[in-house]
XYZ file of C-alpha atoms in Angstrom:
198
model
C 85.042 -32.163 -14.145
C 81.336 -31.613 -13.963
C 80.171 -29.410 -11.151
C 78.995 -31.247 -8.061
C 76.564 -28.524 -7.085
C 73.070 -29.842 -6.749
C 70.297 -27.728 -8.095
C 67.212 -27.686 -6.040
C 63.941 -26.640 -7.618
C 62.690 -23.238 -6.558
C 59.946 -23.520 -4.008
C 56.675 -22.151 -5.347
C 55.099 -19.604 -3.050
C 51.432 -20.276 -2.822
C 49.205 -17.431 -1.823
C 47.000 -18.206 1.135
C 43.536 -19.163 0.043
C 40.915 -16.584 0.756
C 38.419 -17.898 3.182
C 35.010 -18.170 1.640
C 32.366 -16.802 3.869
C 29.078 -18.433 3.295
C 26.343 -15.873 2.734
C 22.929 -17.120 3.761
C 20.375 -16.945 0.997
C 17.213 -15.072 1.782
C 13.948 -16.720 1.147
C 11.622 -15.050 -1.334
C 9.429 -13.931 1.553
C 12.308 -12.365 3.485
C 13.576 -10.649 0.371
C 10.197 -8.964 -0.039
C 10.093 -7.539 3.481
C 9.712 -3.775 3.648
C 12.799 -1.618 4.084
C 13.547 -0.488 7.661
C 12.303 3.033 6.875
C 8.933 1.657 5.794
C 8.791 -1.026 8.507
C 9.163 1.596 11.236
C 6.115 3.404 9.906
C 3.867 0.367 9.747
C 1.150 0.821 12.311
C -2.372 -0.249 13.022
C -5.227 2.254 12.962
C -7.969 1.281 15.377
C -11.594 2.294 15.692
C -12.043 5.146 18.153
C -8.509 6.511 17.506
C -7.490 9.606 15.585
C -6.673 8.969 11.944
C -2.993 9.639 11.201
C -2.445 12.812 9.201
C -0.854 12.609 5.773
C -0.114 14.549 2.608
C -0.217 12.995 -0.859
C -0.662 14.014 -4.469
C -3.937 13.498 -6.397
C -4.241 12.496 -10.003
C -3.494 16.012 -11.196
C -0.368 16.267 -8.982
C -2.041 18.614 -6.479
C -1.035 18.108 -2.847
C -3.875 16.936 -0.560
C -3.812 16.717 3.240
C -6.113 14.757 5.530
C -7.260 17.936 7.225
C -8.441 19.337 3.853
C -10.535 16.213 3.248
C -12.119 16.341 6.718
C -13.102 19.947 6.176
C -15.847 18.718 3.909
C -17.379 16.292 6.448
C -17.037 12.579 7.019
C -14.510 10.662 4.967
C -14.551 7.193 3.405
C -10.859 6.483 2.931
C -10.215 3.260 1.080
C -6.929 1.579 0.244
C -6.698 -0.727 -2.762
C -3.937 -2.755 -4.406
C -3.725 -1.492 -8.048
C -5.388 0.581 -10.718
C -7.073 -1.250 -13.644
C -7.183 -4.653 -11.925
C -10.568 -6.447 -11.846
C -11.347 -6.239 -8.134
C -10.151 -2.675 -7.814
C -12.204 -1.613 -10.836
C -15.370 -3.201 -9.401
C -14.795 -1.440 -6.077
C -14.079 1.950 -7.626
C -17.067 1.756 -9.982
C -19.325 0.803 -7.081
C -18.265 3.882 -5.121
C -18.789 5.914 -8.299
C -22.308 4.571 -8.856
C -23.356 5.203 -5.222
C -21.579 8.502 -4.753
C -24.863 10.444 -4.545
C -25.977 8.259 -1.621
C -22.612 8.748 0.117
C -22.582 12.557 -0.296
C -26.180 12.669 0.956
C -24.872 11.161 4.200
C -22.284 13.944 4.457
C -19.321 11.878 3.312
C -16.800 11.923 0.487
C -14.865 8.983 -0.929
C -11.090 9.033 -1.444
C -8.987 6.134 -2.735
C -5.305 5.507 -2.095
C -2.913 3.056 -3.797
C 0.781 2.900 -4.622
C 0.105 3.788 -8.256
C 1.409 7.059 -9.715
C -0.690 10.192 -10.360
C -0.468 9.405 -14.098
C -1.893 5.927 -13.543
C -4.687 7.405 -11.441
C -5.519 9.826 -14.248
C -5.939 6.973 -16.726
C -7.967 4.925 -14.267
C -10.262 7.883 -13.459
C -10.770 8.850 -17.115
C -11.407 5.246 -18.264
C -14.120 4.595 -15.669
C -15.471 8.116 -15.126
C -14.669 8.125 -11.433
C -16.223 11.042 -9.538
C -13.968 11.081 -6.490
C -10.218 11.665 -5.983
C -7.450 9.018 -6.014
C -4.202 9.753 -4.125
C -0.794 8.402 -5.078
C 1.415 6.736 -2.450
C 4.232 5.196 -4.517
C 6.569 4.852 -1.495
C 3.872 3.205 0.616
C 4.353 5.748 3.370
C 0.659 6.225 4.097
C -0.322 2.606 3.497
C 2.367 1.692 6.046
C 1.147 4.342 8.480
C -2.376 2.952 8.305
C -1.161 -0.665 8.660
C -2.507 -1.889 5.318
C 0.881 -2.491 3.650
C 1.664 -6.037 4.779
C 2.873 -9.502 3.872
C 0.350 -11.161 1.541
C 0.119 -14.601 -0.042
C -0.435 -14.684 -3.787
C -0.410 -17.950 -5.762
C 1.708 -19.557 -3.078
C 4.238 -16.699 -2.927
C 4.763 -14.360 -0.006
C 5.135 -10.722 -0.914
C 4.441 -7.268 0.459
C 1.349 -5.494 -0.798
C -1.671 -3.405 0.046
C -4.478 -5.248 1.801
C -7.822 -3.892 0.628
C -9.111 -1.865 3.613
C -11.646 0.933 4.174
C -11.697 3.469 6.986
C -14.789 5.479 7.861
C -13.573 8.649 9.504
C -15.820 11.320 11.043
C -15.344 15.043 10.520
C -13.457 15.276 13.837
C -10.818 12.937 12.392
C -11.755 9.909 14.509
C -11.851 6.482 12.902
C -15.336 5.168 13.450
C -15.231 1.946 11.442
C -12.501 -0.227 9.871
C -13.278 -2.750 7.137
C -10.303 -5.082 6.708
C -9.721 -7.606 3.946
C -12.638 -6.092 1.985
C -14.693 -8.216 -0.376
C -15.700 -5.800 -3.125
C -19.164 -7.143 -3.851
C -21.637 -5.422 -1.516
C -18.930 -3.388 0.186
C -20.436 0.019 -0.662
C -23.668 -0.988 1.087
C -21.583 -1.845 4.216
C -20.008 1.609 4.123
C -23.367 3.317 3.699
C -24.793 1.490 6.756
C -21.693 2.557 8.765
C -22.238 6.153 7.768
C -25.904 5.988 8.755
C -24.832 4.738 12.190
C -22.795 7.938 12.686
C -26.077 9.867 12.834
């Protein structure tokens, strides 16, 4: 006789489904925010306050400190977005062409951007610049001076250097701040500020 045992199908063990955690997508603006290490250093340098000290490399790779620059007199410290770009070239060449007037007022010009020393060398040689450019690739000093900030470019939000010039006297005190600089006529503004120092 056939067996009366009933065969029951084996129950399939189903592994518990992993819970999908939804990860919020960052907006393009949020994704471009500075890292916490840079964000902590972002400050605002005001007129009448001491200029923050710093140490950066020039185009030749030599280390330069703020105190070394101030030893020669007043300082025109300008921050700009990028080597070789049109606005930055106009600004640099204007400082180059008026350098005699600036030195006659007891001041020297120094530029800072996030470009490398090698980039600064090419920029200097191409345009015959007669003043030093300092490299700040990690945006430590631009953050310290409050010029590394959120900018709007072609409808996009991103972090970058806002074109800014600081006129610093030989005692290290910021005497004038030019924010959101328009390059045309800017050197004349700086010269007038230096004359006001007496």
